[in-house]
Backbone as numpy.savetxt, mean C-alpha at the origin, in Angstrom:
# Nx Ny Nz CAx CAy CAz Cx Cy Cz
12.68 -10.32 7.27 13.31 -10.96 6.28 13.18 -9.86 5.03
14.50 -9.77 4.41 14.63 -8.86 3.26 14.58 -9.48 2.14
13.75 -8.88 1.07 13.62 -9.51 -0.25 14.69 -9.05 -1.16
15.40 -9.97 -1.71 16.49 -9.51 -2.89 15.93 -9.18 -4.12
16.09 -8.31 -4.62 15.56 -7.75 -5.94 16.85 -7.97 -6.95
16.72 -8.80 -7.95 17.56 -9.12 -8.94 17.83 -8.10 -9.95
18.71 -7.87 -10.64 18.89 -6.78 -11.79 17.81 -7.08 -12.80
17.66 -8.49 -13.04 16.61 -8.70 -14.16 15.29 -8.38 -13.68
14.90 -8.43 -12.44 13.64 -8.01 -11.82 13.43 -6.45 -12.20
14.62 -5.83 -11.57 14.60 -4.32 -11.59 14.37 -3.81 -13.14
15.17 -4.40 -13.91 14.78 -4.09 -15.43 13.39 -4.40 -15.93
12.91 -5.67 -15.52 11.38 -5.98 -15.76 10.39 -4.88 -15.20
10.79 -4.51 -13.92 9.87 -3.39 -13.30 10.08 -2.04 -14.03
11.32 -1.83 -14.43 11.45 -0.34 -15.20 10.78 -0.47 -16.62
10.77 -1.56 -17.24 9.98 -1.88 -18.67 8.62 -1.54 -18.39
8.13 -2.22 -17.24 6.81 -2.15 -17.07 6.19 -0.63 -16.89
7.21 0.03 -16.02 6.79 1.42 -15.51 6.84 2.17 -16.96
7.70 2.12 -17.83 7.93 2.72 -19.16 6.60 2.51 -19.94
6.25 1.10 -19.96 4.97 0.86 -20.89 3.88 1.61 -20.17
3.58 1.56 -18.96 2.39 2.33 -18.36 2.64 3.82 -18.60
3.73 4.19 -18.53 3.92 5.83 -18.59 3.43 6.20 -20.18
4.05 5.28 -21.00 3.86 5.56 -22.47 2.30 5.52 -22.72
1.66 4.49 -22.21 0.14 4.27 -22.43 -0.60 5.47 -21.77
-0.17 5.98 -20.59 -0.98 7.06 -20.06 -0.62 8.27 -20.83
0.47 8.37 -21.18 0.85 9.70 -22.24 0.01 9.63 -23.29
0.11 8.56 -23.88 -0.79 8.43 -25.38 -2.16 8.57 -25.19
-2.53 8.09 -24.06 -4.06 8.36 -23.99 -4.50 9.65 -23.73
-3.72 10.24 -22.80 -4.05 11.71 -22.33 -3.70 12.62 -23.44
-2.60 12.26 -24.53 -2.49 13.04 -25.53 -3.66 13.07 -26.53
-4.02 11.74 -26.76 -5.03 11.52 -27.84 -6.48 12.22 -27.30
-6.65 12.23 -25.98 -8.07 12.82 -25.61 -7.87 14.25 -25.35
-6.81 14.89 -25.33 -6.76 16.34 -24.95 -6.20 17.28 -26.10
-5.09 16.89 -27.00 -4.75 17.64 -27.90 -5.51 17.38 -29.20
-6.15 18.48 -29.72 -6.77 18.28 -30.93 -6.35 19.17 -32.06
-5.76 20.23 -31.75 -5.40 21.19 -32.65 -3.95 21.12 -33.08
-3.61 20.53 -34.33 -2.16 20.56 -34.80 -1.78 21.67 -35.72
-2.61 22.54 -35.72 -2.27 23.77 -36.80 -1.30 24.72 -36.26
-1.06 24.75 -34.87 -0.01 25.67 -34.17 0.99 24.87 -33.27
1.98 25.37 -33.30 3.11 24.62 -32.31 2.89 25.05 -30.86
2.13 26.01 -30.57 1.98 26.04 -29.10 0.77 25.31 -28.66
1.08 24.85 -27.34 0.02 24.01 -26.60 -0.94 25.14 -26.16
-2.23 24.96 -26.37 -3.31 25.70 -25.97 -3.58 25.49 -24.36
-3.87 26.57 -23.69 -4.10 26.44 -22.17 -5.21 25.16 -21.84
-6.14 25.12 -22.76 -7.27 24.19 -22.41 -6.60 22.75 -22.58
-5.67 22.49 -23.57 -4.90 21.32 -23.89 -4.08 20.97 -22.75
-3.45 21.91 -22.39 -2.53 21.84 -21.08 -3.36 21.32 -19.87
-4.32 22.12 -19.60 -5.12 21.61 -18.23 -5.86 20.31 -18.51
-6.48 20.03 -19.63 -6.94 18.74 -19.88 -5.83 17.63 -19.66
-4.66 17.69 -20.18 -3.55 16.84 -19.97 -3.34 16.58 -18.39
-3.26 17.81 -17.82 -2.85 17.74 -16.42 -4.09 17.15 -15.71
-5.14 17.28 -16.01 -6.35 16.64 -15.31 -6.47 15.10 -15.75
-6.02 14.84 -16.90 -5.87 13.50 -17.15 -5.04 12.68 -16.36
-3.76 13.19 -16.05 -2.75 12.56 -15.50 -3.08 12.58 -14.01
-3.64 13.58 -13.49 -4.04 13.49 -12.06 -5.19 12.48 -11.76
-6.09 12.42 -12.86 -7.21 11.41 -12.65 -6.50 9.88 -12.71
-5.59 9.86 -13.66 -5.08 8.38 -13.54 -4.17 8.06 -12.13
-3.39 9.20 -11.82 -2.70 8.89 -10.49 -3.66 8.75 -9.33
-4.67 9.35 -9.15 -5.61 9.15 -8.13 -6.42 7.79 -8.34
-6.76 7.39 -9.53 -7.31 5.90 -9.60 -6.25 4.84 -9.24
-5.10 5.32 -9.70 -3.97 4.18 -9.43 -3.81 4.06 -7.73
-3.95 5.22 -7.24 -3.79 5.34 -5.63 -5.01 4.49 -4.90
-6.09 4.85 -5.56 -7.35 4.27 -4.97 -7.23 2.64 -5.04
-6.90 2.27 -6.33 -6.82 0.84 -6.55 -5.71 0.23 -5.48
-4.67 0.81 -5.43 -3.56 0.51 -4.71 -4.14 0.21 -3.17
-4.76 1.28 -2.55 -5.28 1.22 -1.34 -6.44 -0.05 -1.05
-7.16 -0.19 -2.05 -8.16 -1.25 -2.04 -7.58 -2.70 -1.96
-6.49 -2.58 -2.89 -5.82 -3.87 -2.90 -5.02 -4.05 -1.34
-4.47 -3.09 -1.00 -3.95 -3.28 0.52 -4.94 -3.91 1.45
-6.39 -3.06 1.44 -7.27 -3.33 2.38 -7.77 -4.83 2.18
-7.72 -5.32 1.07 -8.23 -6.63 0.73 -7.22 -7.58 1.21
-5.93 -7.24 1.13 -4.82 -8.21 1.69 -4.93 -8.07 3.19
-5.05 -6.94 3.87 -5.15 -7.05 5.33 -6.54 -7.77 5.70
-7.40 -7.64 5.02 -8.75 -8.55 5.54 -8.43 -10.00 5.26
-7.70 -10.56 4.17 -7.41 -11.84 4.10 -6.28 -12.24 5.00
-5.41 -11.50 5.50 -4.42 -11.88 6.40 -5.02 -12.05 7.76
-6.10 -11.20 8.17 -6.71 -11.20 9.38 -7.66 -12.58 9.46
-8.24 -12.73 8.30 -9.22 -14.02 8.18 -8.25 -15.07 8.37
-7.15 -15.25 7.80 -6.05 -16.34 7.94 -5.66 -16.53 9.42
-5.36 -15.42 9.90 -5.09 -15.21 11.31 -5.84 -15.71 12.39
-7.13 -15.28 11.98 -8.32 -15.81 13.03 -8.41 -17.26 12.87
-8.32 -17.80 11.54 -8.42 -19.34 11.52 -7.21 -19.82 12.29
-5.96 -19.43 12.32 -4.93 -19.96 12.85 -4.87 -19.84 14.39
-5.84 -18.99 14.97 -5.97 -18.84 16.49 -4.99 -17.60 16.79
-4.79 -16.77 15.99 -4.21 -15.41 16.36 -5.10 -14.25 16.53
-4.81 -13.28 17.35 -5.58 -12.19 17.33 -4.72 -10.92 17.40
-5.25 -9.81 16.96 -4.57 -8.68 16.57 -4.97 -7.61 17.69
-3.92 -6.80 17.95 -4.05 -5.73 18.86 -3.72 -4.54 18.01
-4.32 -3.29 17.84 -3.85 -2.18 17.33 -2.72 -1.29 18.14
-1.77 -0.88 17.56 -0.75 -0.18 18.18 -1.00 1.36 18.08
-0.09 2.13 18.67 -0.31 3.66 18.54 -0.22 4.13 17.14
0.45 3.51 16.10 0.69 4.11 14.96 -0.12 3.28 13.91
-1.20 2.56 14.45 -2.23 2.00 13.55 -2.01 0.70 13.14
-0.81 -0.06 13.20 -0.47 -1.11 12.68 -1.01 -2.10 13.78
-0.99 -3.41 13.37 -1.27 -4.34 14.36 -0.12 -5.28 14.99
-0.43 -5.41 16.16 0.47 -6.39 17.05 -0.09 -7.61 17.18
0.54 -8.70 16.88 -0.03 -10.11 16.85 0.31 -10.85 18.12
-0.53 -11.39 18.78 -0.44 -12.20 19.93 -1.05 -13.56 19.87
-0.26 -14.69 20.10 -1.10 -15.93 20.06 -1.92 -15.95 21.03
-3.03 -16.71 20.90 -4.13 -17.08 21.99 -3.68 -18.15 22.91
-2.83 -19.09 22.23 -2.49 -20.22 23.15 -1.32 -19.62 24.18
-1.41 -20.25 25.15 -0.50 -19.84 26.37 0.94 -20.82 26.04
2.00 -20.07 25.59 3.25 -20.88 25.23 4.20 -20.83 26.56
4.05 -19.90 27.44 4.84 -19.63 28.61 5.40 -18.58 28.25
5.87 -17.96 27.19 6.61 -16.94 26.84 6.17 -15.70 27.22
4.75 -15.47 27.15 4.20 -14.33 27.52 4.41 -13.94 28.99
4.67 -14.88 29.91 4.90 -14.41 31.33 6.25 -14.30 31.77
7.24 -14.43 30.74 8.80 -14.17 30.81 8.97 -12.72 30.87
9.50 -12.05 31.82 9.79 -10.67 31.80 10.44 -10.26 30.76
11.40 -10.88 30.00 12.05 -10.53 28.84 10.96 -10.21 27.56
9.89 -11.02 27.59 8.71 -10.82 26.58 7.77 -9.72 26.97
7.82 -9.12 28.20 6.68 -8.40 28.52 6.99 -6.92 27.79
5.80 -6.44 27.56 5.82 -5.12 26.84 4.44 -4.34 27.09
4.52 -3.15 26.80 3.25 -2.35 27.03 2.65 -2.06 25.79
1.24 -2.18 26.16 0.26 -1.95 25.03 0.29 -0.35 24.78
1.01 0.10 23.86 1.02 1.54 23.59 -0.11 2.23 23.36
-1.11 1.61 22.95 -2.39 2.27 22.72 -3.10 2.74 24.01
-2.91 1.77 25.04 -3.54 1.76 26.36 -2.54 2.27 27.41
-1.40 2.01 27.23 -0.42 2.39 28.10 -0.51 1.48 29.50
-0.69 0.28 29.08 -0.77 -0.80 30.21 -0.04 -1.98 29.77
0.26 -2.93 30.48 1.07 -4.10 30.21 -0.02 -5.05 29.72
0.27 -5.82 28.77 -0.56 -6.72 28.05 -0.62 -8.14 28.85
0.30 -8.22 29.82 0.31 -9.43 30.63 -0.51 -9.33 31.94
-1.18 -10.37 32.10 -2.25 -10.27 33.33 -1.25 -10.14 34.67
-2.11 -9.38 35.54 -1.23 -9.29 36.92 -1.41 -10.40 37.70
-0.27 -10.68 38.64 -0.21 -11.79 39.23 -0.95 -11.51 40.77
């Protein structure tokens, strides 16, 4: 299911991005640039600014990864409550199979191979 992003949502996201960009730029500038007696940016100011930005980007990436891990755990917990189980696939994603026998699993058109183990997931007859 594709999610439609409206123009107003895109504008809102862009404004949030610009606000974040401006805030990071201001913080790094205030922390790193100390000498205003010269037009040139000193090498230590430049390296400080780069380090500041890298730190921010790494922090943002780490928070994003933790957020994704949290949502995966929550989804797995909900799936366990609903009676679903997960199988890892070759690319690391999860393939979900219902625990209850719906009859569809035994139909040849629904048979597939568990790519991680190279075997059919259907019981042998």
